[in-house]
PDB file of C-alpha atoms in Angstrom:
ATOM      1  CA  MET A  10      21.427   1.693 -15.080  1.00 43.00           C
ATOM      2  CA  GLY A  11      22.724   1.186 -18.656  1.00 42.00           C
ATOM      3  CA  ARG A  12      20.745   0.189 -21.706  1.00 42.00           C
ATOM      4  CA  GLN A  13      21.474  -3.451 -21.199  1.00 44.00           C
ATOM      5  CA  GLY A  14      19.618  -3.363 -17.896  1.00 40.00           C
ATOM      6  CA  LEU A  15      16.447  -2.148 -19.654  1.00 43.00           C
ATOM      7  CA  ARG A  16      15.984  -5.193 -21.905  1.00 43.00           C
ATOM      8  CA  PRO A  17      13.823  -8.078 -20.754  1.00 45.00           C
ATOM      9  CA  HIS A  18      15.634 -11.104 -19.377  1.00 46.00           C
ATOM     10  CA  GLY A  19      16.662 -13.438 -22.213  1.00 49.00           C
ATOM     11  CA  ALA A  20      15.963 -10.916 -24.996  1.00 48.00           C
ATOM     12  CA  PRO A  21      18.768 -10.450 -27.528  1.00 52.00           C
ATOM     13  CA  ALA A  22      20.945  -7.414 -27.064  1.00 52.00           C
ATOM     14  CA  VAL A  23      20.056  -4.445 -29.213  1.00 51.00           C
ATOM     15  CA  ARG A  24      22.911  -3.447 -31.460  1.00 54.00           C
ATOM     16  CA  GLU A  25      24.014  -0.047 -30.291  1.00 52.00           C
ATOM     17  CA  THR A  26      26.345   0.909 -33.148  1.00 51.00           C
ATOM     18  CA  PRO A  27      24.300   1.244 -36.357  1.00 52.00           C
ATOM     19  CA  ALA A  28      26.163   4.442 -37.226  1.00 53.00           C
ATOM     20  CA  VAL A  29      29.511   2.630 -36.965  1.00 54.00           C
ATOM     21  CA  ASP A  30      28.238  -0.223 -39.154  1.00 66.00           C
ATOM     22  CA  SER A  31      26.804   2.122 -41.780  1.00 83.00           C
ATOM     23  CA  GLY A  32      29.984   4.222 -41.658  1.00 83.00           C
ATOM     24  CA  ARG A  33      32.090   1.117 -42.103  1.00 86.00           C
ATOM     25  CA  ALA A  34      29.888  -0.037 -44.986  1.00 88.00           C
ATOM     26  CA  TYR A  35      30.228   3.385 -46.597  1.00 87.00           C
ATOM     27  CA  LEU A  36      34.016   3.320 -46.272  1.00 89.00           C
ATOM     28  CA  ASP A  37      34.068  -0.214 -47.717  1.00 87.00           C
ATOM     29  CA  ARG A  38      32.040   0.978 -50.728  1.00 90.00           C
ATOM     30  CA  VAL A  39      34.365   3.945 -51.235  1.00 89.00           C
ATOM     31  CA  ARG A  40      37.434   1.707 -50.971  1.00 91.00           C
ATOM     32  CA  ASN A  41      35.944  -0.845 -53.376  1.00 91.00           C
ATOM     33  CA  ARG A  42      35.102   1.883 -55.914  1.00 91.00           C
ATOM     34  CA  HIS A  43      38.630   3.254 -55.631  1.00 91.00           C
ATOM     35  CA  GLN A  44      40.175  -0.206 -56.037  1.00 92.00           C
ATOM     36  CA  GLY A  45      37.929  -0.940 -59.019  1.00 88.00           C
ATOM     37  CA  ARG A  46      38.861   2.356 -60.665  1.00 87.00           C
ATOM     38  CA  GLU A  47      42.546   1.635 -60.017  1.00 90.00           C
ATOM     39  CA  GLN A  48      42.253  -1.881 -61.472  1.00 90.00           C
ATOM     40  CA  ARG A  49      40.502  -0.563 -64.596  1.00 86.00           C
ATOM     41  CA  GLN A  50      43.154   2.116 -65.020  1.00 87.00           C
ATOM     42  CA  ASN A  51      45.983  -0.415 -64.659  1.00 89.00           C
ATOM     43  CA  ALA A  52      44.290  -2.766 -67.138  1.00 88.00           C
ATOM     44  CA  ALA A  53      43.897   0.092 -69.623  1.00 87.00           C
ATOM     45  CA  LEU A  54      47.538   1.159 -69.234  1.00 90.00           C
ATOM     46  CA  GLN A  55      48.748  -2.407 -69.762  1.00 91.00           C
ATOM     47  CA  ALA A  56      46.501  -2.773 -72.815  1.00 90.00           C
ATOM     48  CA  ALA A  57      47.841   0.501 -74.231  1.00 91.00           C
ATOM     49  CA  GLU A  58      51.406  -0.754 -73.776  1.00 92.00           C
ATOM     50  CA  ARG A  59      50.531  -3.943 -75.685  1.00 92.00           C
ATOM     51  CA  VAL A  60      48.976  -1.884 -78.497  1.00 92.00           C
ATOM     52  CA  ASP A  61      52.028   0.359 -78.614  1.00 94.00           C
ATOM     53  CA  ALA A  62      54.377  -2.640 -78.793  1.00 95.00           C
ATOM     54  CA  VAL A  63      52.484  -4.146 -81.736  1.00 95.00           C
ATOM     55  CA  VAL A  64      52.221  -0.919 -83.723  1.00 95.00           C
ATOM     56  CA  ARG A  65      55.801   0.052 -82.848  1.00 95.00           C
ATOM     57  CA  GLY A  66      56.884  -3.252 -84.398  1.00 95.00           C
ATOM     58  CA  LEU A  67      55.338  -2.158 -87.706  1.00 96.00           C
ATOM     59  CA  ALA A  68      56.712   1.382 -87.644  1.00 94.00           C
ATOM     60  CA  VAL A  69      59.845   2.915 -89.082  1.00 93.00           C
ATOM     61  CA  ALA A  70      59.821   5.489 -86.246  1.00 92.00           C
ATOM     62  CA  THR A  71      57.598   6.352 -83.291  1.00 92.00           C
ATOM     63  CA  ARG A  72      57.014   9.275 -80.991  1.00 91.00           C
ATOM     64  CA  ARG A  73      55.072   9.305 -77.774  1.00 90.00           C
ATOM     65  CA  LEU A  74      53.139  12.501 -77.306  1.00 87.00           C
ATOM     66  CA  ARG A  75      51.457  13.984 -74.281  1.00 89.00           C
ATOM     67  CA  PRO A  76      47.942  12.500 -73.862  1.00 88.00           C
ATOM     68  CA  HIS A  77      45.076  14.907 -74.408  1.00 86.00           C
ATOM     69  CA  GLY A  78      43.194  16.165 -71.390  1.00 85.00           C
ATOM     70  CA  PRO A  79      39.448  16.197 -70.745  1.00 84.00           C
ATOM     71  CA  GLU A  80      39.091  19.463 -72.654  1.00 86.00           C
ATOM     72  CA  VAL A  81      39.720  17.406 -75.819  1.00 85.00           C
ATOM     73  CA  THR A  82      38.450  13.937 -74.839  1.00 81.00           C
ATOM     74  CA  GLY A  83      35.485  15.012 -72.728  1.00 83.00           C
ATOM     75  CA  PRO A  84      35.024  14.408 -69.009  1.00 85.00           C
ATOM     76  CA  GLN A  85      33.942  10.770 -69.386  1.00 82.00           C
ATOM     77  CA  ARG A  86      37.017   9.605 -71.338  1.00 82.00           C
ATOM     78  CA  THR A  87      40.669   9.385 -70.348  1.00 84.00           C
ATOM     79  CA  HIS A  88      43.336   9.533 -73.022  1.00 85.00           C
ATOM     80  CA  ILE A  89      46.023   7.046 -71.958  1.00 87.00           C
ATOM     81  CA  LEU A  90      48.275   6.854 -75.020  1.00 90.00           C
ATOM     82  CA  ASN A  91      48.963   9.428 -77.690  1.00 90.00           C
ATOM     83  CA  ALA A  92      51.610   8.316 -80.137  1.00 92.00           C
ATOM     84  CA  ALA A  93      52.681   8.962 -83.696  1.00 91.00           C
ATOM     85  CA  TYR A  94      53.910   6.057 -85.802  1.00 93.00           C
ATOM     86  CA  LEU A  95      55.737   6.531 -89.073  1.00 93.00           C
ATOM     87  CA  LEU A  96      54.842   3.603 -91.310  1.00 92.00           C
ATOM     88  CA  ASP A  97      55.776   2.666 -94.806  1.00 91.00           C
ATOM     89  CA  THR A  98      52.590   2.876 -96.867  1.00 90.00           C
ATOM     90  CA  THR A  99      53.084  -0.759 -97.921  1.00 94.00           C
ATOM     91  CA  ARG A 100      52.265  -1.785 -94.324  1.00 94.00           C
ATOM     92  CA  THR A 101      48.841  -0.121 -94.193  1.00 91.00           C
ATOM     93  CA  ARG A 102      46.910  -3.390 -94.515  1.00 94.00           C
ATOM     94  CA  GLU A 103      49.102  -5.024 -91.897  1.00 95.00           C
ATOM     95  CA  LEU A 104      48.437  -2.129 -89.528  1.00 94.00           C
ATOM     96  CA  ARG A 105      44.675  -2.297 -90.060  1.00 93.00           C
ATOM     97  CA  ALA A 106      44.675  -6.073 -89.485  1.00 96.00           C
ATOM     98  CA  ALA A 107      46.732  -5.647 -86.305  1.00 95.00           C
ATOM     99  CA  LEU A 108      44.350  -2.972 -85.012  1.00 93.00           C
ATOM    100  CA  THR A 109      41.318  -5.133 -85.761  1.00 94.00           C
ATOM    101  CA  SER A 110      42.881  -7.939 -83.727  1.00 95.00           C
ATOM    102  CA  LEU A 111      43.931  -5.583 -80.920  1.00 93.00           C
ATOM    103  CA  ARG A 112      40.444  -4.099 -80.678  1.00 93.00           C
ATOM    104  CA  ARG A 113      39.071  -7.593 -80.191  1.00 93.00           C
ATOM    105  CA  ASP A 114      41.783  -8.638 -77.712  1.00 91.00           C
ATOM    106  CA  GLU A 115      41.886  -5.415 -75.666  1.00 87.00           C
ATOM    107  CA  PRO A 116      38.312  -4.632 -74.587  1.00 84.00           C
ATOM    108  CA  ALA A 117      39.524  -2.420 -71.713  1.00 79.00           C
ATOM    109  CA  ILE A 118      40.403   0.364 -74.133  1.00 86.00           C
ATOM    110  CA  GLN A 119      39.090   2.107 -77.227  1.00 89.00           C
ATOM    111  CA  ILE A 120      41.674   2.222 -80.007  1.00 91.00           C
ATOM    112  CA  GLU A 121      41.423   5.111 -82.448  1.00 88.00           C
ATOM    113  CA  LEU A 122      43.434   5.516 -85.624  1.00 88.00           C
ATOM    114  CA  SER A 123      43.786   8.771 -87.477  1.00 87.00           C
ATOM    115  CA  GLY A 124      45.855   9.773 -90.444  1.00 83.00           C
ATOM    116  CA  PRO A 125      47.743   9.484 -92.580  1.00 84.00           C
ATOM    117  CA  TRP A 126      49.309  12.759 -91.548  1.00 84.00           C
ATOM    118  CA  ALA A 127      52.317  14.643 -92.778  1.00 84.00           C
ATOM    119  CA  PRO A 128      55.391  13.291 -90.936  1.00 83.00           C
ATOM    120  CA  TYR A 129      56.022  16.551 -89.059  1.00 82.00           C
ATOM    121  CA  SER A 130      56.349  14.636 -85.759  1.00 79.00           C
ATOM    122  CA  PHE A 131      59.489  13.006 -87.088  1.00 82.00           C
ATOM    123  CA  THR A 132      61.365  16.020 -88.442  1.00 79.00           C
ATOM    124  CA  ASP A 133      64.227  17.701 -86.680  1.00 73.00           C
ATOM    125  CA  THR A 134      63.508  21.399 -86.351  1.00 67.00           C
ATOM    126  CA  GLY A 135      67.156  22.184 -85.674  1.00 62.00           C
ATOM    127  CA  ALA A 136      66.205  24.036 -82.486  1.00 60.00           C
ATOM    128  CA  ALA A 137      68.564  23.577 -79.568  1.00 56.00           C
ATOM    129  CA  PRO A 138      67.109  21.497 -76.688  1.00 54.00           C
TER     130      PRO A 138
END
């Protein structure tokens, strides 16, 4: 006789699949974490593109560089945009104002500014491609 035959007449059936339910709940949590991580990454990439568009509009020239890996940023941070912007020094205040506004409007990302640097990113080395 099966399990069902052992319960008293009229008693509710005992759920026989707690492992399936807990396994399903676990998979749901994993999927939700993955989707959340993916949504945050997409939001950060879109925010970085908006930042790039604004700063690019102020620049004389731009170069996109390879983002730094965790050996530079640390394991808890992801570098999503690494770019060099050549600006006329008369636009420094405009750049700082734009970055202040972008930092307020783009909370999904941390915007860092460094420089001024020598414009080596914008020189032609004459080397063949």
